[in-house]
CSV table of C-alpha atoms in Angstrom, one decimal:
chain,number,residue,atom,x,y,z
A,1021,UNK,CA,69.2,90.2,261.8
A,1022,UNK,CA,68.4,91.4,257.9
A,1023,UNK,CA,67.0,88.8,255.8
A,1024,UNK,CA,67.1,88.7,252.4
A,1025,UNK,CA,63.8,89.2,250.3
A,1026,UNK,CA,64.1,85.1,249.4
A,1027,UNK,CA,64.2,84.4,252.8
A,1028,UNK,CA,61.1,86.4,254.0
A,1029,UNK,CA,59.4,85.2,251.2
A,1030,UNK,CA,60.2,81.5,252.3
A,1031,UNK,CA,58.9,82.5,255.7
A,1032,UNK,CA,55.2,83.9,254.6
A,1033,UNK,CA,52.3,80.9,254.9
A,1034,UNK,CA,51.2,78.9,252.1
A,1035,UNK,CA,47.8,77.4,252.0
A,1036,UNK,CA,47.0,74.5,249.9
A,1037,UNK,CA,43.9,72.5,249.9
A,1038,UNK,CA,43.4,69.1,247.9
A,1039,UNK,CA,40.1,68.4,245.7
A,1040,UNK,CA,39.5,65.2,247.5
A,1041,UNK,CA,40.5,63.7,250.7
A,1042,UNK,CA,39.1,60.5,251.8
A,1043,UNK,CA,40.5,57.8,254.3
A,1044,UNK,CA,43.8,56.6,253.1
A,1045,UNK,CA,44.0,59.1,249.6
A,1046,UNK,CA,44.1,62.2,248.3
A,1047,UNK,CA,42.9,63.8,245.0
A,1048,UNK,CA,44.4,66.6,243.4
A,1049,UNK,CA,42.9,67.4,240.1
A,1050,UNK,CA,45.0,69.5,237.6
A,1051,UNK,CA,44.4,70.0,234.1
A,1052,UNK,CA,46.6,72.8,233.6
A,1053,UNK,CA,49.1,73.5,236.7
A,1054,UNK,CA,49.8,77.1,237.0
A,1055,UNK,CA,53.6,78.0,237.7
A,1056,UNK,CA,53.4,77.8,241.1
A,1057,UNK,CA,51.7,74.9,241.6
A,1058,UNK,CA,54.8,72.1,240.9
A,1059,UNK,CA,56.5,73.5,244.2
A,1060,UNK,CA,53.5,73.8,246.5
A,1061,UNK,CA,52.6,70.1,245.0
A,1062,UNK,CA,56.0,69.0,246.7
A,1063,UNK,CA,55.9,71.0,249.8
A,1064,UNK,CA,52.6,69.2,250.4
A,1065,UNK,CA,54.2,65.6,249.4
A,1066,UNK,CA,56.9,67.0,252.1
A,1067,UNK,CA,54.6,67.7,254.6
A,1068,UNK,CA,52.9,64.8,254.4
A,1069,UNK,CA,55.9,62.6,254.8
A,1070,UNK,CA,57.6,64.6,257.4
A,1071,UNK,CA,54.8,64.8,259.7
A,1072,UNK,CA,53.9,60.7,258.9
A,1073,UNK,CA,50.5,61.5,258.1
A,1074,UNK,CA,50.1,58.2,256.2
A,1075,UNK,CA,49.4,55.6,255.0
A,1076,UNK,CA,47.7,57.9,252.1
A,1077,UNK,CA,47.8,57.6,248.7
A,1078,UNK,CA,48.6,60.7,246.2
A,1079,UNK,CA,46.3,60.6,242.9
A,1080,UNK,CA,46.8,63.4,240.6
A,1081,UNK,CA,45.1,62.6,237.6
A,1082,UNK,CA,45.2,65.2,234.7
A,1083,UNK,CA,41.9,64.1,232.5
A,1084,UNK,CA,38.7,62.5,232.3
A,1085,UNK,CA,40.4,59.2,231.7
A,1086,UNK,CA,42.9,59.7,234.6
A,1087,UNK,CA,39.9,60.4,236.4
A,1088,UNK,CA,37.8,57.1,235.9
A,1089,UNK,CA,41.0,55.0,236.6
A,1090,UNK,CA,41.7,56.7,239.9
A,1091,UNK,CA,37.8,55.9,240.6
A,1092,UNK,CA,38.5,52.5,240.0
A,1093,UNK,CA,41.6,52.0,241.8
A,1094,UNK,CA,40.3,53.9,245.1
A,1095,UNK,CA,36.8,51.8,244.8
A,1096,UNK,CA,39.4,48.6,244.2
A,1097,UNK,CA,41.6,49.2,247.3
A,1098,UNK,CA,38.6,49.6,249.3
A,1099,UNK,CA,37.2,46.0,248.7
A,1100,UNK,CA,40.8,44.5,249.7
C-alpha cells in the first residue's frame, strides 16, 4: 500500500502541551501563534471532545488584559 506524502505526514505524532492545566481548565497562552499552531489548537479541542475528557474549560487569552480576566473568571468559578 503507497501512501501519499500528505498521508504519512498525517500519520507522524504531534505533541502539544498546554501552559496551564488545573482541575476543570486549561490555559493556552499565545501572543503570536505561529503557522502551525491554529491546526494543533483544534486537533487538541478534538481530542479533548472525542475522548470526553471534560468538563474543562478552554482559555486562550492573547494579552495581559486577557490574562487578568481569565484569573478572575477561573478564581470566580471556583467559589460557585
Amino acid at each position: 500500500h503507497v501512501r501519499s506524502r500528505r498521508q504519512r505526514q498525517m500519520c507522524i505524532r504531534d505533541r502539544y502541551t498546554p501552559d496551564f492545566v488545573g482541575k476543570g481548565f486549561i490555559i493556552e497562552t499565545k501572543g503570536r501563534a505561529n503557522e502551525s499552531f491554529p491546526l494543533r489548537w483544534k486537533l487538541f479541542k478534538k481530542l479533548i471532545t472525542e475522548r470526553r475528557l471534560g468538563p474543562l474549560t478552554l482559555y486562550k487569552p492573547q494579552n495581559h488584559k486577557e490574562c487578568d480576566e481569565t484569573v478572575r473568571l477561573i478564581l470566580a468559578k471556583q467559589k460557585e
